[in-house]
XYZ file of C-alpha atoms in Angstrom:
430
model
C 0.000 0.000 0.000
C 3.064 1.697 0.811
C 3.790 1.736 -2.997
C 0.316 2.198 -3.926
C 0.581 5.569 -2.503
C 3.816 6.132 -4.035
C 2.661 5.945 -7.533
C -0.414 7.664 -6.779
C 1.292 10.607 -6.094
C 3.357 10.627 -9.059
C 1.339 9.074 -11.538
C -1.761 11.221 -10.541
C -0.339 14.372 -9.260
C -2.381 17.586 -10.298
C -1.086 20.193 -12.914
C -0.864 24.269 -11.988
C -3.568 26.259 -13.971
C -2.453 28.099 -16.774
C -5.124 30.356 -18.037
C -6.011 30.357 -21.788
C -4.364 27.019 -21.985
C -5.649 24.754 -19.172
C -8.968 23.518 -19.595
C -11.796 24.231 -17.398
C -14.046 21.170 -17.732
C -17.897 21.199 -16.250
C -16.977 17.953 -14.230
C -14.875 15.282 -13.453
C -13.441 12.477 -10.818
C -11.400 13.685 -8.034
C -9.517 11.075 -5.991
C -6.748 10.677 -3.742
C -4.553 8.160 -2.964
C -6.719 6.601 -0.431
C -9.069 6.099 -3.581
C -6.871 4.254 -5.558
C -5.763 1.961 -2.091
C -8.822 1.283 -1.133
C -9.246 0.049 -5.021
C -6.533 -2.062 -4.955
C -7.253 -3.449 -1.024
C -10.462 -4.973 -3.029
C -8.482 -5.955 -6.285
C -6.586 -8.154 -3.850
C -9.339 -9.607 -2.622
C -10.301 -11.190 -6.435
C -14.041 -11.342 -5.173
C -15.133 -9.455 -8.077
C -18.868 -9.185 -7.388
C -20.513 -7.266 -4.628
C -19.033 -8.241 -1.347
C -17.557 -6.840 1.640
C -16.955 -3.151 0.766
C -20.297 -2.781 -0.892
C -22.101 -4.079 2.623
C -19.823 -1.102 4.491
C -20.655 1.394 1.136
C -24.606 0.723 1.688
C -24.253 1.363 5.375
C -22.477 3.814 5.372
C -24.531 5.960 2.585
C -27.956 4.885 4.278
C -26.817 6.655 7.387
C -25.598 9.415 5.675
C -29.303 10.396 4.158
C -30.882 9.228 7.012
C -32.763 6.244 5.675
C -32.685 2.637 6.979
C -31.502 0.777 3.785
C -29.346 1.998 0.285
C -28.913 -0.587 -2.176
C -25.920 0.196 -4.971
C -27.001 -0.536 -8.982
C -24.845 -0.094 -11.446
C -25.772 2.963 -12.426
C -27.784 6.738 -11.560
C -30.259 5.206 -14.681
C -30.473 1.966 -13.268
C -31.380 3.597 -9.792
C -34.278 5.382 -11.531
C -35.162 2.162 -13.279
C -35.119 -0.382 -10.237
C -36.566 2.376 -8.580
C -39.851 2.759 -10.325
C -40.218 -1.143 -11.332
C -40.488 -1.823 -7.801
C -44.026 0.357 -8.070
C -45.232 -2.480 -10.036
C -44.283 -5.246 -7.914
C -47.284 -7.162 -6.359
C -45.158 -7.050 -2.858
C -47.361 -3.674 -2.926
C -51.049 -5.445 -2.969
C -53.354 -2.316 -3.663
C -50.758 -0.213 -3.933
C -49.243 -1.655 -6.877
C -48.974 0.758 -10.343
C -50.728 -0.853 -12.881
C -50.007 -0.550 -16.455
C -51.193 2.695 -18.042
C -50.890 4.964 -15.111
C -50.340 8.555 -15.239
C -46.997 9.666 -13.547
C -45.997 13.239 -13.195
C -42.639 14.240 -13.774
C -40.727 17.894 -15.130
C -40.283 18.613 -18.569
C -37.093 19.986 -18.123
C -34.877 17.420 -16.910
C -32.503 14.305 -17.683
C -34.036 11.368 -20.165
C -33.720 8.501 -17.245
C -35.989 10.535 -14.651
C -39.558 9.978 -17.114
C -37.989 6.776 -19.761
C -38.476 4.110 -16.386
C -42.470 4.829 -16.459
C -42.712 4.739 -19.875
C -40.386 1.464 -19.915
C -43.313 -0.036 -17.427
C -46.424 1.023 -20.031
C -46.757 4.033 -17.861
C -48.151 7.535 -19.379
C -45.667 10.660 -18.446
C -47.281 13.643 -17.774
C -45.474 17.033 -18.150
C -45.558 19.678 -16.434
C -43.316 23.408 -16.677
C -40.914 24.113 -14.051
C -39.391 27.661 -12.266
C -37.062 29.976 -13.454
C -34.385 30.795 -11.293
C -34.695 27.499 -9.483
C -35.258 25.242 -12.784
C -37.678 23.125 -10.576
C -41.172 21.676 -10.669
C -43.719 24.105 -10.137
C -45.630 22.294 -7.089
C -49.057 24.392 -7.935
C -48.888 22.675 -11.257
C -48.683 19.008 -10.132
C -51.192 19.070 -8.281
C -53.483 20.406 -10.913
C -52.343 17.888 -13.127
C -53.580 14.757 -10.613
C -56.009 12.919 -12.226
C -57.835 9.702 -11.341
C -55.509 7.434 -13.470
C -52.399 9.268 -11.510
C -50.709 7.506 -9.481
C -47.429 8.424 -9.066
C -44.572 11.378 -9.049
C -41.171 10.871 -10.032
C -39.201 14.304 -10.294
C -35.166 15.044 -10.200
C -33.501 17.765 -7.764
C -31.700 19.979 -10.733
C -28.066 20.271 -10.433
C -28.202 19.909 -6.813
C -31.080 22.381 -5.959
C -33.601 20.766 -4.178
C -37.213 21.508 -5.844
C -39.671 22.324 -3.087
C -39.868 18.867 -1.593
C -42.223 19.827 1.411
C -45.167 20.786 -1.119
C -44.608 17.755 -3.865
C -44.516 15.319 -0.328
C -47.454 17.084 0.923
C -49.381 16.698 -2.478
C -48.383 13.112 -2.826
C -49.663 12.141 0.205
C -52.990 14.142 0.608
C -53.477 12.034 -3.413
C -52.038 8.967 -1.913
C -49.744 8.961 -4.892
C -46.039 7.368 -4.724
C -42.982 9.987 -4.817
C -40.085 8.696 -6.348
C -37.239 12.098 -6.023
C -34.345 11.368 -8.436
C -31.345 12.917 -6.633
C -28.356 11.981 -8.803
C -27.381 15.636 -8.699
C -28.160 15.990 -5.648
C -26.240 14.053 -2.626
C -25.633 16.108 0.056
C -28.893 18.709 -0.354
C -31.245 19.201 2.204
C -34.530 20.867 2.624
C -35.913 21.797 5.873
C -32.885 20.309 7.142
C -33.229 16.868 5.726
C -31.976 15.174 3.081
C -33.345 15.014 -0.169
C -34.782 11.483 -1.170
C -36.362 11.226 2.479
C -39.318 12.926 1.643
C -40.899 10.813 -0.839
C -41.238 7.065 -0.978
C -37.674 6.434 -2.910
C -34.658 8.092 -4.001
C -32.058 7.322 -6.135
C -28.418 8.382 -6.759
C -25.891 8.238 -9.419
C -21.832 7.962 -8.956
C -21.105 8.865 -12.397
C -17.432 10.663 -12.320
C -19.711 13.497 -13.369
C -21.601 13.419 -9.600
C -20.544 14.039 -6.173
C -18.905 11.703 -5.886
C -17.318 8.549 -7.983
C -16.939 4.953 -8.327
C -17.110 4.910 -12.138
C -20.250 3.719 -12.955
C -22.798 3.314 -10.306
C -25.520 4.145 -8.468
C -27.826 3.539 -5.631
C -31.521 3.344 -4.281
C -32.097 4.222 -0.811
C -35.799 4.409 0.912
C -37.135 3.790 4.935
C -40.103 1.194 3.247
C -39.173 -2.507 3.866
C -41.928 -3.795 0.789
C -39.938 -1.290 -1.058
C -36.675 -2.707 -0.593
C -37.512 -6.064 -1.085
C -39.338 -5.298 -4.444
C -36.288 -2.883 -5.619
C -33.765 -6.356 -4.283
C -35.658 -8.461 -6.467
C -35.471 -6.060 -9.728
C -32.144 -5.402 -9.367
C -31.419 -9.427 -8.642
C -33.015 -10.818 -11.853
C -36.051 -10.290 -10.583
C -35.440 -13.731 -8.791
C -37.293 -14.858 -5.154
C -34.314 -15.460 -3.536
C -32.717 -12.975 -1.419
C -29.068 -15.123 -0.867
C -26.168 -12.311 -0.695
C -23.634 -13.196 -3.756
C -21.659 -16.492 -2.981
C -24.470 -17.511 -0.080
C -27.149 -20.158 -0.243
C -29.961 -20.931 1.981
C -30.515 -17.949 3.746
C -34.002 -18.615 4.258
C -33.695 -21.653 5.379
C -36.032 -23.146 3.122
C -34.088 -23.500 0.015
C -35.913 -26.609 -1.127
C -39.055 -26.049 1.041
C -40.934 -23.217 -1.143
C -44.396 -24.006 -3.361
C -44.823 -20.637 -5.242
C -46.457 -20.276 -8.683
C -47.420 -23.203 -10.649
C -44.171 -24.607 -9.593
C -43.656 -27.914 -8.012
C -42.886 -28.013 -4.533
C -39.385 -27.934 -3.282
C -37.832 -26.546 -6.720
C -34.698 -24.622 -5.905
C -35.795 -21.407 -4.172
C -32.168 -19.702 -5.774
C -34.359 -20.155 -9.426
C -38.092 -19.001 -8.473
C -38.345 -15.376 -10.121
C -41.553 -13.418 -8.605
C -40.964 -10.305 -10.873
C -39.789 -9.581 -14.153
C -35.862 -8.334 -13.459
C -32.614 -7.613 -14.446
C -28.758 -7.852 -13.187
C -28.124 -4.785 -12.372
C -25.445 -4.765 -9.263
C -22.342 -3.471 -9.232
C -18.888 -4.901 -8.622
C -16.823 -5.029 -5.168
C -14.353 -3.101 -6.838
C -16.890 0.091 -7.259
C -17.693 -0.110 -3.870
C -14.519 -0.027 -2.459
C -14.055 3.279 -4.144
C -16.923 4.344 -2.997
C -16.061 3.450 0.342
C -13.696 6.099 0.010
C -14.966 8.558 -1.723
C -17.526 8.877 1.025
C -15.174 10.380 2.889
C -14.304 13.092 0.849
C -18.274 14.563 0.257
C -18.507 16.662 2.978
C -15.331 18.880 1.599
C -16.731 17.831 -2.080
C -19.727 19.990 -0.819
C -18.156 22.359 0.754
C -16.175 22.822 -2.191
C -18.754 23.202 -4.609
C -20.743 25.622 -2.523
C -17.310 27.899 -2.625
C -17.522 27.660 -6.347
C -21.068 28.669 -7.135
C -20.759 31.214 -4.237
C -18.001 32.776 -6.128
C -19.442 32.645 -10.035
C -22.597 34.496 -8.071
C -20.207 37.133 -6.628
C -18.123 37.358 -9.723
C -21.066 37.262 -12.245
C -23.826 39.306 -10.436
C -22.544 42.646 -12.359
C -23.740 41.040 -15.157
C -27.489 40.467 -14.295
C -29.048 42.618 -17.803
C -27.269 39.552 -20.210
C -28.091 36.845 -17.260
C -30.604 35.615 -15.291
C -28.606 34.125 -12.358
C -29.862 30.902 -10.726
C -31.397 30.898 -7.006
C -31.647 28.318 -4.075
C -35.620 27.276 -3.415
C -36.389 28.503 -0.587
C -35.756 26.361 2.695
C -33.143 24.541 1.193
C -29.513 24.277 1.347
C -28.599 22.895 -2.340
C -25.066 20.790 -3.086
C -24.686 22.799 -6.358
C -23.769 19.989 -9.401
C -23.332 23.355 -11.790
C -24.211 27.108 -12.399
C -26.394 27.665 -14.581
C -27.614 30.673 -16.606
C -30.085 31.776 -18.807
C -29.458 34.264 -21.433
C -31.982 37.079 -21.228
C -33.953 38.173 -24.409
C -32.725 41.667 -24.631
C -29.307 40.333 -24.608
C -26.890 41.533 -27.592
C -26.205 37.744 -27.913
C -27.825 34.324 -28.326
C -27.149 31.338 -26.245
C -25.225 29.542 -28.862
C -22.620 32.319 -29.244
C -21.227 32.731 -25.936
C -21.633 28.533 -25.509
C -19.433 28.317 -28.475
C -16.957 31.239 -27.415
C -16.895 29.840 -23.836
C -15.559 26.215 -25.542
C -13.264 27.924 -28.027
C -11.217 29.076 -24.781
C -11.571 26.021 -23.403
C -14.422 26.007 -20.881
C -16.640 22.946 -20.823
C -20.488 23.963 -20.679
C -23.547 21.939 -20.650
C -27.101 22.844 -21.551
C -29.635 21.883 -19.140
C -29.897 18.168 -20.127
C -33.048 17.034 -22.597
C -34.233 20.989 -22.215
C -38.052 20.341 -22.586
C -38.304 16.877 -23.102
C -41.133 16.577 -25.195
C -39.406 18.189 -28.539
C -36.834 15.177 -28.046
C -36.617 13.159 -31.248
C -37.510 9.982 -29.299
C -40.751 11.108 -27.947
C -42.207 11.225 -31.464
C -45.211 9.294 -31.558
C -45.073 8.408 -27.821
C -48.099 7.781 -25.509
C -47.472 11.209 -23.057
C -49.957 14.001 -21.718
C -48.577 17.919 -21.245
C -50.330 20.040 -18.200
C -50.433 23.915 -19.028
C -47.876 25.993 -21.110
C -44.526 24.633 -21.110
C -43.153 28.053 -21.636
C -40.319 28.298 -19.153
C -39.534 24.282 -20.803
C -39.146 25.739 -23.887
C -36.764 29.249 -22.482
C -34.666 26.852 -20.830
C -34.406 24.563 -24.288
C -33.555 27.768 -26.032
C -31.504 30.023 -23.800
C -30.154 27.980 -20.744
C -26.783 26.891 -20.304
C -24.553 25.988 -17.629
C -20.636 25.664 -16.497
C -19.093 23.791 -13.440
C -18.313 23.681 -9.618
C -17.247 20.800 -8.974
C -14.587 20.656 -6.382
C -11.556 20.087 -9.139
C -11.908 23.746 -9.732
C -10.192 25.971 -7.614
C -10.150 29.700 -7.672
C -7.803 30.075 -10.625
C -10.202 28.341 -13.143
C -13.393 30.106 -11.280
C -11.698 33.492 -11.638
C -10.766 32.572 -15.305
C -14.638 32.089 -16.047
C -15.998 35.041 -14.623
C -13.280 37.039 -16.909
C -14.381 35.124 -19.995
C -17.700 35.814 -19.550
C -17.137 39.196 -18.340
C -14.946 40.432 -21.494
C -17.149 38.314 -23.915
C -20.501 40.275 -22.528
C -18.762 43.587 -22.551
C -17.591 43.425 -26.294
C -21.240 42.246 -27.191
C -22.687 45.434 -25.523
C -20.063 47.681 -27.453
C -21.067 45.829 -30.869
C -17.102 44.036 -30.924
């Protein structure tokens, strides 16, 4: 480990910022060298599926949102997708989503928040969401509820918690499910608490993009124990059997079970009571995950400095921008900054995107923009509440560039001078 260390240092050391010729990308890993030993420790180890450092990973992350059981997947999109098969499951009784159920969601947001309802014959319904916040407007779900609704499913955007207290409050005065997709999101809180307690389920993604890494991966967590059994089962192959990797018999009925139109006593490790996948991740991931866990706090810290600062730095320049805003009662764990050119502006949206990646400064747009002008929802069973307006401002004019704790203030200062000149020679007509 001794040596591990050793060539971590050298083999992973950072680079000093140059401006104009380092690059200044919108996200990205950051790891130490107790990432890459604690990577190795389970490398030794050769159990290559989930095992001991994904049991101390889910522990660990469970009591860090404050729920009583996290289960890793193998990715943020699998999260979302265990996460709202296990609506289906029949472990629910009268509770269970049938086919063709309306389920509420944002138009503005990431593909794999709405594609798991519509996966599961579901109907997406879309509603607009807030500018500066770029969350669900909570007044609008609710008039959206019909009798076929039966569920919510809405994402936390770039680490700004939409106004969970309302959406819970709705969902359970409807008795509707909320699922709140929080893959930008770990380390938020409203009211204090962590987002993804709210609702029923929430799901995270370790990405190298999010908070923090284990390559791919991702995770469910939720405080419902018919909930965690039916997201076990989806993520297991959608098998009966709830044996950890490499175990039999936990049960202790292995051969005793009659379920289906099965005989009695077949092997309880091959009796599948929902339609599933394989979906887990390796030992490997958690490990670094394991470690990574104890970097967030900083990793939040860090990218809390970094919006704080494009805020300060930018703020002068609030007749090209509007600048994005907290919802109120929360305390978000920024995943970007993100602005929105305003119409009188002397420039478009594409123009300073473009300039901004010319100098080398990574920017995103605000993922699928309004959803429903996405070439893959042609011809797609889907229902749209009220204007989508702000959808379509955000599609248009929205943009955003990074925080994320591998910037320090040298890139951050860089930005705000881009930007800065750029908007000043627009003005003058340059």
């Amino acid at each position: 480990m001794e040596l591990v260390e050793e060539y971590s240092a050298i083999a992973h050391a950072s680079k000093p910022f140059v401006a104009g010729q380092s690059p200044v990308p919108v996200s990205g890993r950051v790891f130490d060298s107790s990432d890459v030993k604690s990577l190795v420790d389970s490398a030794l180890d050769f159990w290559l599926t989930t095992g001991r450092f994904n049991e101390e990973f889910q522990q660990k992350l469970a009591k860090r949102v404050g729920v009583r059981y996290a289960m890793t997947v193998n990715s943020g999109s699998s999260a979302n997708l265990v996460a709202f098969s296990a609506l289906t499951s029949p472990l629910l009784r009268e509770r269970q989503v049938p086919a063709g159920s309306e389920v509420i969601t944002a138009a503005t947001g990431f593909p794999t928040t709405v594609n798991p309802a519509m996966t599961q014959g579901m109907v997406p319904v879309f509603v607009d969401v807030d500018i500066p916040t770029y969350n669900i407007i909570p007044e609008l779900v609710e008039e959206a509820i019909t009798p076929n609704t039966r569920a919510i499913m809405v994402a936390h955007t770039l680490g700004n918690p939409f106004d969970v207290g309302k959406i819970a409050d709705i969902a359970k005065r409807h008795k509707l499910w909320l699922i709140e997709d929080c893959c930008d999101a770990l380390g938020a809180t409203f009211a204090g608490r962590h987002v993804g307690t709210f609702g029923d389920i929430g799901t995270l993604s370790f990405y190298p993009a999010h908070h923090i890494t284990m390559g791919e991966g991702g995770a469910v967590f939720t405080s419902h124990p018919a909930l965690r059994r039916a997201m076990e089962t989806f993520r297991d192959w959608g098998r009966d059997c709830y044996c950890e990797p490499g175990k039999d018999n936990t049960c202790q009925r292995r051969f005793d079970w009659q379920l289906g139109e099965l005989p009695h006593g077949y092997d309880h490790k091959y009796i599948y009571s929902h339609l599933g996948f394989n979906l887990k991740i390796t030992d490997m991931q958690a490990a670094v995950g394991v470690s990574q866990l104890e970097h967030l706090e900083g990793f939040i810290a860090d990218r809390r400095r970094n919006f704080d600062l494009l805020k300060s730095g930018l703020k002068p320049l609030e007749e090209f921008f509007i600048l994005p805003e907290p919802t109120p009662n929360s305390e978000p764990s920024w995943f970007g900054f993100v602005l929105t050119v305003r119409e009188a502006a002397p420039f478009k949206r594409d123009a300073i995107v473009r300039h901004l990646n010319d100098l080398g400064i990574g920017t995103r747009l605000l993922f699928g923009g309004n959803l429903v002008r996405q070439p893959y929802m042609t011809g797609r069973n889907f229902r749209v509440h009220g204007s989508l307006a702000n959808s379509d401002t955000i599609m248009n004019q929205t943009f955003w560039v990074g925080v994320y704790p591998g910037l320090g203030d040298e890139h951050i200062g860089y930005v705000v001078e881009v930007i800065r000149d750029f908007c000043v020679a627009q003005a003058r007509g340059v």
